[in-house]
PDB file of C-alpha atoms in Angstrom:
ATOM      1  CA  UNK A 432       0.066  -0.030  -0.131  1.00 86.00           C
ATOM      2  CA  UNK A 433       2.915   2.288   0.768  1.00 87.00           C
ATOM      3  CA  UNK A 434       4.057   2.049  -2.920  1.00 88.00           C
ATOM      4  CA  UNK A 435       0.587   3.146  -4.163  1.00 89.00           C
ATOM      5  CA  UNK A 436       0.684   6.242  -1.941  1.00 93.00           C
ATOM      6  CA  UNK A 437       4.146   7.148  -2.971  1.00 91.00           C
ATOM      7  CA  UNK A 438       3.014   6.867  -6.463  1.00 92.00           C
ATOM      8  CA  UNK A 439      -0.047   9.003  -6.013  1.00 92.00           C
ATOM      9  CA  UNK A 440       2.186  11.568  -4.294  1.00 94.00           C
ATOM     10  CA  UNK A 441       4.696  11.669  -7.205  1.00 93.00           C
ATOM     11  CA  UNK A 442       1.970  12.163  -9.572  1.00 93.00           C
ATOM     12  CA  UNK A 443       0.491  14.860  -7.593  1.00 95.00           C
ATOM     13  CA  UNK A 444       3.832  16.647  -7.333  1.00 95.00           C
ATOM     14  CA  UNK A 445       4.139  16.491 -11.087  1.00 92.00           C
ATOM     15  CA  UNK A 446       0.739  17.853 -11.673  1.00 94.00           C
ATOM     16  CA  UNK A 447       0.914  20.723  -9.109  1.00 94.00           C
ATOM     17  CA  UNK A 448       3.211  23.056 -10.989  1.00 91.00           C
ATOM     18  CA  UNK A 449       0.956  22.662 -14.222  1.00 89.00           C
ATOM     19  CA  UNK A 450      -2.075  23.514 -12.085  1.00 91.00           C
ATOM     20  CA  UNK A 451      -0.185  26.630 -10.767  1.00 90.00           C
ATOM     21  CA  UNK A 452       0.980  27.741 -14.264  1.00 87.00           C
ATOM     22  CA  UNK A 453      -2.662  27.227 -15.670  1.00 88.00           C
ATOM     23  CA  UNK A 454      -4.074  29.306 -12.924  1.00 88.00           C
ATOM     24  CA  UNK A 455      -1.698  32.186 -12.546  1.00 83.00           C
ATOM     25  CA  UNK A 456      -0.214  32.631 -16.109  1.00 79.00           C
ATOM     26  CA  UNK A 457      -3.505  32.585 -18.000  1.00 80.00           C
ATOM     27  CA  UNK A 458      -3.955  36.314 -17.263  1.00 79.00           C
ATOM     28  CA  UNK A 459      -0.341  37.269 -17.871  1.00 78.00           C
ATOM     29  CA  UNK A 460       0.954  39.865 -20.361  1.00 81.00           C
ATOM     30  CA  UNK A 461       3.465  37.390 -21.998  1.00 80.00           C
ATOM     31  CA  UNK A 462       2.648  34.414 -23.821  1.00 80.00           C
ATOM     32  CA  UNK A 463       3.004  31.127 -22.102  1.00 81.00           C
ATOM     33  CA  UNK A 464       5.708  28.892 -23.554  1.00 77.00           C
ATOM     34  CA  UNK A 465       5.452  25.020 -23.981  1.00 78.00           C
ATOM     35  CA  UNK A 466       8.088  23.741 -21.743  1.00 73.00           C
ATOM     36  CA  UNK A 467      10.671  26.496 -21.541  1.00 70.00           C
ATOM     37  CA  UNK A 468      10.306  30.224 -21.574  1.00 68.00           C
ATOM     38  CA  UNK A 469      10.634  30.881 -25.329  1.00 70.00           C
ATOM     39  CA  UNK A 470      11.323  34.618 -25.693  1.00 71.00           C
ATOM     40  CA  UNK A 471      10.481  34.492 -29.373  1.00 74.00           C
ATOM     41  CA  UNK A 472       6.763  33.919 -28.633  1.00 76.00           C
ATOM     42  CA  UNK A 473       6.370  37.693 -28.176  1.00 74.00           C
ATOM     43  CA  UNK A 474       6.925  38.506 -31.748  1.00 77.00           C
ATOM     44  CA  UNK A 475       4.896  35.391 -32.908  1.00 82.00           C
ATOM     45  CA  UNK A 476       1.655  35.499 -30.929  1.00 80.00           C
ATOM     46  CA  UNK A 477      -0.925  38.213 -31.886  1.00 85.00           C
ATOM     47  CA  UNK A 478      -3.595  37.663 -29.342  1.00 84.00           C
ATOM     48  CA  UNK A 479      -1.826  36.987 -26.044  1.00 82.00           C
ATOM     49  CA  UNK A 480      -4.872  36.873 -23.748  1.00 86.00           C
ATOM     50  CA  UNK A 481      -6.870  34.157 -25.903  1.00 88.00           C
ATOM     51  CA  UNK A 482      -3.538  32.233 -26.482  1.00 87.00           C
ATOM     52  CA  UNK A 483      -2.825  31.970 -22.701  1.00 89.00           C
ATOM     53  CA  UNK A 484      -6.460  31.026 -22.004  1.00 90.00           C
ATOM     54  CA  UNK A 485      -6.063  28.122 -24.379  1.00 91.00           C
ATOM     55  CA  UNK A 486      -2.692  27.089 -23.112  1.00 89.00           C
ATOM     56  CA  UNK A 487      -3.829  27.174 -19.500  1.00 91.00           C
ATOM     57  CA  UNK A 488      -6.757  24.755 -20.544  1.00 92.00           C
ATOM     58  CA  UNK A 489      -4.286  22.555 -22.227  1.00 92.00           C
ATOM     59  CA  UNK A 490      -1.957  22.454 -19.172  1.00 92.00           C
ATOM     60  CA  UNK A 491      -4.971  21.783 -16.967  1.00 93.00           C
ATOM     61  CA  UNK A 492      -5.988  18.805 -19.031  1.00 94.00           C
ATOM     62  CA  UNK A 493      -2.408  17.467 -18.772  1.00 94.00           C
ATOM     63  CA  UNK A 494      -2.311  17.776 -15.024  1.00 95.00           C
ATOM     64  CA  UNK A 495      -5.615  16.093 -14.642  1.00 95.00           C
ATOM     65  CA  UNK A 496      -4.172  13.088 -16.571  1.00 95.00           C
ATOM     66  CA  UNK A 497      -1.287  12.987 -14.278  1.00 95.00           C
ATOM     67  CA  UNK A 498      -3.678  13.182 -11.314  1.00 95.00           C
ATOM     68  CA  UNK A 499      -5.805  10.185 -13.012  1.00 94.00           C
ATOM     69  CA  UNK A 500      -2.618   8.248 -13.233  1.00 95.00           C
ATOM     70  CA  UNK A 501      -1.923   8.747  -9.640  1.00 93.00           C
ATOM     71  CA  UNK A 502      -5.171   7.664  -8.526  1.00 95.00           C
ATOM     72  CA  UNK A 503      -5.206   4.633 -10.853  1.00 94.00           C
ATOM     73  CA  UNK A 504      -1.867   3.658  -9.052  1.00 92.00           C
ATOM     74  CA  UNK A 505      -3.888   4.154  -5.724  1.00 92.00           C
ATOM     75  CA  UNK A 506      -6.321   1.516  -6.932  1.00 93.00           C
ATOM     76  CA  UNK A 507      -3.805  -0.854  -8.391  1.00 92.00           C
ATOM     77  CA  UNK A 508      -0.206  -0.352  -9.030  1.00 92.00           C
ATOM     78  CA  UNK A 509      -0.326  -1.734 -12.620  1.00 94.00           C
ATOM     79  CA  UNK A 510      -3.216   0.481 -13.711  1.00 93.00           C
ATOM     80  CA  UNK A 511      -1.289   3.427 -12.397  1.00 91.00           C
ATOM     81  CA  UNK A 512       2.087   2.458 -14.115  1.00 93.00           C
ATOM     82  CA  UNK A 513       0.281   1.830 -17.482  1.00 95.00           C
ATOM     83  CA  UNK A 514      -1.609   5.232 -17.245  1.00 94.00           C
ATOM     84  CA  UNK A 515       1.548   6.981 -16.155  1.00 93.00           C
ATOM     85  CA  UNK A 516       3.403   5.436 -19.271  1.00 94.00           C
ATOM     86  CA  UNK A 517       0.690   6.576 -21.510  1.00 94.00           C
ATOM     87  CA  UNK A 518       0.658  10.008 -19.945  1.00 94.00           C
ATOM     88  CA  UNK A 519       4.325  10.380 -20.207  1.00 93.00           C
ATOM     89  CA  UNK A 520       4.464   9.330 -23.758  1.00 95.00           C
ATOM     90  CA  UNK A 521       1.344   9.631 -25.819  1.00 95.00           C
ATOM     91  CA  UNK A 522       0.202  12.566 -23.338  1.00 93.00           C
ATOM     92  CA  UNK A 523       3.361  14.645 -23.997  1.00 92.00           C
ATOM     93  CA  UNK A 524       3.058  14.153 -27.715  1.00 95.00           C
ATOM     94  CA  UNK A 525      -0.612  15.254 -27.657  1.00 94.00           C
ATOM     95  CA  UNK A 526       0.297  18.161 -25.550  1.00 92.00           C
ATOM     96  CA  UNK A 527       2.965  19.376 -27.951  1.00 91.00           C
ATOM     97  CA  UNK A 528       0.583  18.864 -30.764  1.00 94.00           C
ATOM     98  CA  UNK A 529      -2.020  20.971 -29.083  1.00 93.00           C
ATOM     99  CA  UNK A 530       0.516  23.687 -28.340  1.00 90.00           C
ATOM    100  CA  UNK A 531       1.498  23.800 -32.070  1.00 91.00           C
ATOM    101  CA  UNK A 532      -2.187  24.101 -33.090  1.00 93.00           C
ATOM    102  CA  UNK A 533      -2.836  26.925 -30.588  1.00 91.00           C
ATOM    103  CA  UNK A 534       0.482  28.654 -31.678  1.00 88.00           C
ATOM    104  CA  UNK A 535      -0.668  28.429 -35.306  1.00 89.00           C
ATOM    105  CA  UNK A 536      -4.009  29.653 -34.515  1.00 90.00           C
ATOM    106  CA  UNK A 537      -2.793  32.888 -32.787  1.00 87.00           C
ATOM    107  CA  UNK A 538       0.301  33.499 -34.804  1.00 84.00           C
TER     108      UNK A 538
END
C-alpha cells in the first residue's frame, strides 16, 4: 500500500506546477511557453490573452491526466504504471501537438 501512496504523491507533485501555471499565467501579459520560456513567442503571438487561456486549459488537462494516473496507481499499481506510461509518452506528444495548433491559431 505504501508504494501506491508514493506513486499518488509523485503524480500529484508533477501535476501541481502545471495547475499553478494554468491558474496564474492565464492572465499574464506575456505568452505562455511550452516547456521552456521561449522569448520568440512575443513576436509570434498576436492575441496573447486568448492564447494564454487556451494554453492554460491545455496544461490543466495534462495535469488532470497526471492526477488520474496517480489515482489509478492508488487503486492498483499496474493500472497506475500503465496510465503513467501513456501520460508520459502519448500525453506529452498530444500536449505538444495541441501547443502547435494553438500557436498556429494565434500567430
